mmCIF file of C-alpha atoms in Angstrom:
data_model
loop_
_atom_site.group_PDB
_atom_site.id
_atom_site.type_symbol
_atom_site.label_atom_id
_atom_site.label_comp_id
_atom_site.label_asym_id
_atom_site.label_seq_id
_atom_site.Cartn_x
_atom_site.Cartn_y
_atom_site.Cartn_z
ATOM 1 C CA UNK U 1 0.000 0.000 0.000
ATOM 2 C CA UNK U 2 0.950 3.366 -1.332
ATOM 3 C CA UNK U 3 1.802 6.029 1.934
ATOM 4 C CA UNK U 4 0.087 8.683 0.348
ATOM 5 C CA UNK U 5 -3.453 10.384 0.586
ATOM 6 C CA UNK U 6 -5.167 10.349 -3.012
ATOM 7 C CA UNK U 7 -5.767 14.028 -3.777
ATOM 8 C CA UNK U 8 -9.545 13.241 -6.007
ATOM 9 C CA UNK U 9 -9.742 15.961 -8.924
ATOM 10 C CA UNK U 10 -11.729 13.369 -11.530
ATOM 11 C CA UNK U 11 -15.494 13.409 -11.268
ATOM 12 C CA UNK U 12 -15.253 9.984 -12.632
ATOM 13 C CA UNK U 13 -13.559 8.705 -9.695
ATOM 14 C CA UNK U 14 -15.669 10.833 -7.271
ATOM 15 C CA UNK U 15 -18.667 9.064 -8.772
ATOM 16 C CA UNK U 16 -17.421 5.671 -9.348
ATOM 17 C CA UNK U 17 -16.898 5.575 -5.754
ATOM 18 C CA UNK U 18 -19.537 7.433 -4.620
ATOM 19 C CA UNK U 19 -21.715 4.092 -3.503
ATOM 20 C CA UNK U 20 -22.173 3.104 0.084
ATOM 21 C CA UNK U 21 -20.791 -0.402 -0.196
ATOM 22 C CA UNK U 22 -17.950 0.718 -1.977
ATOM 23 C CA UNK U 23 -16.864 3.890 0.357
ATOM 24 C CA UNK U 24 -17.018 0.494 3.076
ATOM 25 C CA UNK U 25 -14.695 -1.393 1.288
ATOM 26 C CA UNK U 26 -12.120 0.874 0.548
ATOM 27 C CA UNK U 27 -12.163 1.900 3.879
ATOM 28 C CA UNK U 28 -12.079 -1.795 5.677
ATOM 29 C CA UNK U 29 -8.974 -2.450 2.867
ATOM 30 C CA UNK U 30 -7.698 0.768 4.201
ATOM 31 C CA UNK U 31 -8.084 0.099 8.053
ATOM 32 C CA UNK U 32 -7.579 -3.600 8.240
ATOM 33 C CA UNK U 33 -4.956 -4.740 5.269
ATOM 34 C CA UNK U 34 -5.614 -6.862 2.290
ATOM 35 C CA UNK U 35 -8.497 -8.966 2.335
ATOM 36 C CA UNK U 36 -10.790 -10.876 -0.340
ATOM 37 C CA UNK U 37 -13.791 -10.379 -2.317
ATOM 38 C CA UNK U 38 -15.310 -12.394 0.727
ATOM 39 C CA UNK U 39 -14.464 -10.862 3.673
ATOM 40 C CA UNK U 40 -14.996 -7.665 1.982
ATOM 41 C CA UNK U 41 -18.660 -8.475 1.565
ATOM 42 C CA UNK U 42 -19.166 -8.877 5.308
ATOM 43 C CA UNK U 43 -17.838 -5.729 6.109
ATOM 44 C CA UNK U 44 -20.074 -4.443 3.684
ATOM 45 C CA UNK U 45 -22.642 -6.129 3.966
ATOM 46 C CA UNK U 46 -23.305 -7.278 0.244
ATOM 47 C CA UNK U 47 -23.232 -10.815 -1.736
ATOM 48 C CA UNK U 48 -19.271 -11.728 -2.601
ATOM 49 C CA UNK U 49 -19.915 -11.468 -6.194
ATOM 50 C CA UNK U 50 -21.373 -8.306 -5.842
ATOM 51 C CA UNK U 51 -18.432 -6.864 -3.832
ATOM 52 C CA UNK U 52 -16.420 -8.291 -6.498
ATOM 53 C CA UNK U 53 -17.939 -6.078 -9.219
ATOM 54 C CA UNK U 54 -17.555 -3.060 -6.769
ATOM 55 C CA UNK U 55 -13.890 -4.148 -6.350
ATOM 56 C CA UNK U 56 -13.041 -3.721 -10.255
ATOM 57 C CA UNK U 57 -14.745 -0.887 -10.335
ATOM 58 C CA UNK U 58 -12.390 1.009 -8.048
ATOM 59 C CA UNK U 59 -9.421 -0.882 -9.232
ATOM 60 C CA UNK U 60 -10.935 0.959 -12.747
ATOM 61 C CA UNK U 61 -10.231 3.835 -10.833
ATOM 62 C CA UNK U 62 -6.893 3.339 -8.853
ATOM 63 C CA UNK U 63 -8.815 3.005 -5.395
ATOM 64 C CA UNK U 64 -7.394 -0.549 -5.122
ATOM 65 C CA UNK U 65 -5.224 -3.114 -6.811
ATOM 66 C CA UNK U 66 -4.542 -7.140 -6.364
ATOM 67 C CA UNK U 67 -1.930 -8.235 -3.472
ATOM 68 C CA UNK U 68 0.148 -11.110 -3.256
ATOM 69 C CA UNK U 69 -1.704 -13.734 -2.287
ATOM 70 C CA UNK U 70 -1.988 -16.272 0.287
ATOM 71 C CA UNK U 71 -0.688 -19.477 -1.170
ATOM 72 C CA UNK U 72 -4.301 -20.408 -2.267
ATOM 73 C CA UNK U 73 -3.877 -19.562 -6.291
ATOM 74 C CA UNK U 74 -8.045 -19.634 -6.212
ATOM 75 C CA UNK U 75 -8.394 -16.729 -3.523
ATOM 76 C CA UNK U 76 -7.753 -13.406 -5.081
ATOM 77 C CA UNK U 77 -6.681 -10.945 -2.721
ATOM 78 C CA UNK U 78 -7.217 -7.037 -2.529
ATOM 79 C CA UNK U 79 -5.755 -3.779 -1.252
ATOM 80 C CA UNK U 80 -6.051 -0.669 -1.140
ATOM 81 C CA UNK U 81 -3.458 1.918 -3.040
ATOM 82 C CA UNK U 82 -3.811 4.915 -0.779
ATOM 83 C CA UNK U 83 -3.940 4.957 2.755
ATOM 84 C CA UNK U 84 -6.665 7.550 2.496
ATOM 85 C CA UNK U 85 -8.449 10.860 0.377
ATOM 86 C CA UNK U 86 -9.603 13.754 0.090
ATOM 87 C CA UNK U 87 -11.744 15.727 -2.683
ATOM 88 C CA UNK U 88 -9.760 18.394 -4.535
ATOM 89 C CA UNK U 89 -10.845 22.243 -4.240
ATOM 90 C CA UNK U 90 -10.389 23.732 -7.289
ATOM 91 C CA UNK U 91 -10.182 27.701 -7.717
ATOM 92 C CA UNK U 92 -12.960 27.123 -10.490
ATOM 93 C CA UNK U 93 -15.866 24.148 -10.040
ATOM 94 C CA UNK U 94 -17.284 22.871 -13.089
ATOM 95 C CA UNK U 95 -21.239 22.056 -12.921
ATOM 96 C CA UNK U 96 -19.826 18.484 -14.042
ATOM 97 C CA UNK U 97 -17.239 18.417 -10.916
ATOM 98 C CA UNK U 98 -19.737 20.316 -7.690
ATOM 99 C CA UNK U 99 -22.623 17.022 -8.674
ATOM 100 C CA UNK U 100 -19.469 14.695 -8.646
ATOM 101 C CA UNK U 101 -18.541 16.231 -5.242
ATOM 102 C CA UNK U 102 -21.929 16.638 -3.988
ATOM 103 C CA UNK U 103 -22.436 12.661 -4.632
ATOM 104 C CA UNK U 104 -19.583 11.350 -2.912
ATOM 105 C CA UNK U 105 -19.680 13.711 0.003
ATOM 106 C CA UNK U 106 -23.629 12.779 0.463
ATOM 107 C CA UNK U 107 -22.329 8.973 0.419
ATOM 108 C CA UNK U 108 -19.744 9.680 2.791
ATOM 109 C CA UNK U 109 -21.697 12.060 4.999
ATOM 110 C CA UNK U 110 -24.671 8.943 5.081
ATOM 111 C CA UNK U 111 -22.311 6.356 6.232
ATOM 112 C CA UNK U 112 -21.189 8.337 9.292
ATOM 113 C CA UNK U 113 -24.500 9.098 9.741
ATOM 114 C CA UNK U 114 -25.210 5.652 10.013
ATOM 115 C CA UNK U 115 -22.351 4.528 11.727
ATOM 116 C CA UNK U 116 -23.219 7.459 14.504
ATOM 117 C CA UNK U 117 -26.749 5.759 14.553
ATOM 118 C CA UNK U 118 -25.730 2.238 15.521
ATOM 119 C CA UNK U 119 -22.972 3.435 17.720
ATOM 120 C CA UNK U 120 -25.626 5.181 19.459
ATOM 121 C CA UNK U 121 -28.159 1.685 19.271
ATOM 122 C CA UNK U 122 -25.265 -0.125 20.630
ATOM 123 C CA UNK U 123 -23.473 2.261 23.268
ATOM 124 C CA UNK U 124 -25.658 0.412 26.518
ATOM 125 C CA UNK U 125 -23.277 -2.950 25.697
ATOM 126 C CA UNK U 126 -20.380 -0.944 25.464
ATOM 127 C CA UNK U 127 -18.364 -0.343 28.731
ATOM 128 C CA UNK U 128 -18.820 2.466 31.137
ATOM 129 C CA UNK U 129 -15.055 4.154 30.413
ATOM 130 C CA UNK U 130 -15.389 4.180 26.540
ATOM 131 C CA UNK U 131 -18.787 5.532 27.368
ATOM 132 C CA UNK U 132 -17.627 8.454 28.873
ATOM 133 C CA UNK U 133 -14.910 8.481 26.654
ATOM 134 C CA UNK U 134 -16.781 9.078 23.580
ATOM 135 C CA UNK U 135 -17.498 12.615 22.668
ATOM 136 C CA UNK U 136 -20.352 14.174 20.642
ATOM 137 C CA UNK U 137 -20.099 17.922 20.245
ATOM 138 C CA UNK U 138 -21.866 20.278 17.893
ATOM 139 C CA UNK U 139 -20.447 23.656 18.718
ATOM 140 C CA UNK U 140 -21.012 26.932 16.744
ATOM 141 C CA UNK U 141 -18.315 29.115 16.028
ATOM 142 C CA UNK U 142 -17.413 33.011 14.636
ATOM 143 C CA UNK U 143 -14.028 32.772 12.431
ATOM 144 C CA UNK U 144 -12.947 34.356 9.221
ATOM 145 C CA UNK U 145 -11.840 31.746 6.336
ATOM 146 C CA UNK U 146 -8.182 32.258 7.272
ATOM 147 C CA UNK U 147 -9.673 31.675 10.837
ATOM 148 C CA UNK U 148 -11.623 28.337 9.823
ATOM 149 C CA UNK U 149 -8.073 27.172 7.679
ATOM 150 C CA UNK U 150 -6.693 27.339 11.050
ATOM 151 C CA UNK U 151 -8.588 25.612 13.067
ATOM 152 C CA UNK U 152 -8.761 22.532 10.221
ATOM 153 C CA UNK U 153 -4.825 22.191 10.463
ATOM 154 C CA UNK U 154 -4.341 22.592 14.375
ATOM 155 C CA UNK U 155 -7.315 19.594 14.021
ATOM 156 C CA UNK U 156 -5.450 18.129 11.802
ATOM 157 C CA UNK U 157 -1.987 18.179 13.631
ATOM 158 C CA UNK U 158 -3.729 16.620 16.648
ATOM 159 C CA UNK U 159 -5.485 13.733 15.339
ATOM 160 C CA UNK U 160 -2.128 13.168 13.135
ATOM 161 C CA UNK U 161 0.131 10.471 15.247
ATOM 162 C CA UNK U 162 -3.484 8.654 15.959
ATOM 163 C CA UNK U 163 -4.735 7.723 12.635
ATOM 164 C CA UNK U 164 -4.595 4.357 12.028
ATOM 165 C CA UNK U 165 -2.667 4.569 8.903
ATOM 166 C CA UNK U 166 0.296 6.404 11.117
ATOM 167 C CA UNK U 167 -0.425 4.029 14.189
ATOM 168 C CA UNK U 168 -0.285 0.413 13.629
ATOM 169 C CA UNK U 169 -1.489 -2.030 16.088
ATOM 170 C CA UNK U 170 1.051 -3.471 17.434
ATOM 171 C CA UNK U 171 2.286 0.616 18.066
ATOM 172 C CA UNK U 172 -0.708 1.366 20.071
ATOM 173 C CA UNK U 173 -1.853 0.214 23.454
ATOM 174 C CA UNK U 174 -3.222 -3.152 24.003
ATOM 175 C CA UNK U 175 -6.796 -2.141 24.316
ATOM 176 C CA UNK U 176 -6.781 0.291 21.721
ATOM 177 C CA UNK U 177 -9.812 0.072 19.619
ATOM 178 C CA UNK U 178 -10.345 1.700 15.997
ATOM 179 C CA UNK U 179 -12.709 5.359 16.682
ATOM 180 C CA UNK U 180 -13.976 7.604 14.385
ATOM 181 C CA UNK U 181 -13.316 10.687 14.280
ATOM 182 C CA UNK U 182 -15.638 12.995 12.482
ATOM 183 C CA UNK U 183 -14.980 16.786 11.916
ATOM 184 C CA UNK U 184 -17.126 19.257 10.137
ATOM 185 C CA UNK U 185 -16.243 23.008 10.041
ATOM 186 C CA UNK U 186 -17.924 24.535 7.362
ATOM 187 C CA UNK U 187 -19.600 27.942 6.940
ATOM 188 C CA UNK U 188 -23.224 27.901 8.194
ATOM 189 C CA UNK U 189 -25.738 28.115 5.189
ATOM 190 C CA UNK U 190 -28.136 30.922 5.346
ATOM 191 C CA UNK U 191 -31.814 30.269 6.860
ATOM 192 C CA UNK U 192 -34.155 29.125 4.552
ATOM 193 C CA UNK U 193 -31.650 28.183 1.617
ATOM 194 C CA UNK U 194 -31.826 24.886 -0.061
ATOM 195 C CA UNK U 195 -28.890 23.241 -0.423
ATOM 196 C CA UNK U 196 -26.637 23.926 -3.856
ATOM 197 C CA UNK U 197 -27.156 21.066 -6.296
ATOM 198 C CA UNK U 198 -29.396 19.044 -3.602
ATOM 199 C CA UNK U 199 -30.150 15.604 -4.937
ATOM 200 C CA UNK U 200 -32.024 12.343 -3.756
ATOM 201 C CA UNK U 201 -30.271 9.497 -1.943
ATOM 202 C CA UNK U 202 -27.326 7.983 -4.422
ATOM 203 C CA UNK U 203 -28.803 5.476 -6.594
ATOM 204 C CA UNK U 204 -28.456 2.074 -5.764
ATOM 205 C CA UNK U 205 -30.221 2.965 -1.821
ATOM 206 C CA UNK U 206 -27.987 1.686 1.089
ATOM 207 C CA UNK U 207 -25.531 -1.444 1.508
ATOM 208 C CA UNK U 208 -27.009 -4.961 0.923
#
């Protein structure tokens, strides 16, 4: 696996991998190492030969590639070529590039949506110190844009040495767990105004 985060520029890439199932597979090859068509299915919840066709279609795209494999010559084996991405922000945006955008950030922003949700369904089984540990804030600030570029790198710089890609688990403490972390600073849209370029749910509805 490539070191690098995958600056996204191509609105063919942004919507090739703008699918639930496939945002969870990238990320579980990400997170976890190489793994096959299989196991990728559980994680995201879909049929094997339907995570199959998802995996093509972001090796199409340079999201993932074949590994070595595992002495079995029938078990192909995935993983990812980035350790992670972000969505290029051009001076200009194309009509053709802001729907691109707007479709994999609404597939992204779902899934932690989601992933809040059954956090949230499970949390009673969960002990009572990562219970308390877990933090929720929705806090609304006043900044300037220089002020709000700020505050995204000092985020940034902090969550750094913790990110799984920079922390391996044999690095971290033995009851270290993998957490989300999920930070939105943005400026606040005006009352009343529909989102730009709003759009239904991406097709093909939610995993499975």
């Amino acid at each position: 696996m490539s070191e690098q985060n995958r600056l996204i520029d191509d609105p063919r890439a942004m919507r090739a991998l703008a699918h639930p199932a496939r945002v969870t597979i990238l990320r579980r090859l990400q997170i976890d190492g190489p793994a096959t068509a299989t196991e990728c299915a559980r994680a995201a919840a879909v049929s094997p030969s339907a995570c199959s066709y998802h995996l093509r279609m972001l090796a199409k795209y340079g999201f993932v590639a074949e590994a070595p494999g595992r002495g079995d010559a029938r078990e192909r084996v995935w993983q990812a070529r980035q350790r992670g991405w972000m969505l290029a922000e051009p001076d200009e945006i194309t009509p053709e590039l802001a729907e691109a955008k707007n479709a994999l950030a609404g597939t992204v922003v779902a899934e932690m949506a989601d992933e809040v949700m059954r956090y949230l369904a499970g949390s009673p089984r969960e002990s009572r110190e990562w219970r308390q540990a877990a933090v929720f804030n929705h806090m609304t600030l006043r900044v300037n844009a220089d002020e709000l570029a700020e505050l995204g790198r000092r985020v940034t710089e902090v969550l750094e040495p913790y990110l799984s890609r920079n922390r391996p688990g044999e690095a971290a403490p033995p009851d270290a767990r993998v957490v989300q972390a999920v930070v939105h600073l943005y400026p606040r849209p005006a009352a009343g105004r529909a989102p730009a370029g709003r759009q239904d749910a991406p097709k093909g509805g939610r995993r499975g």
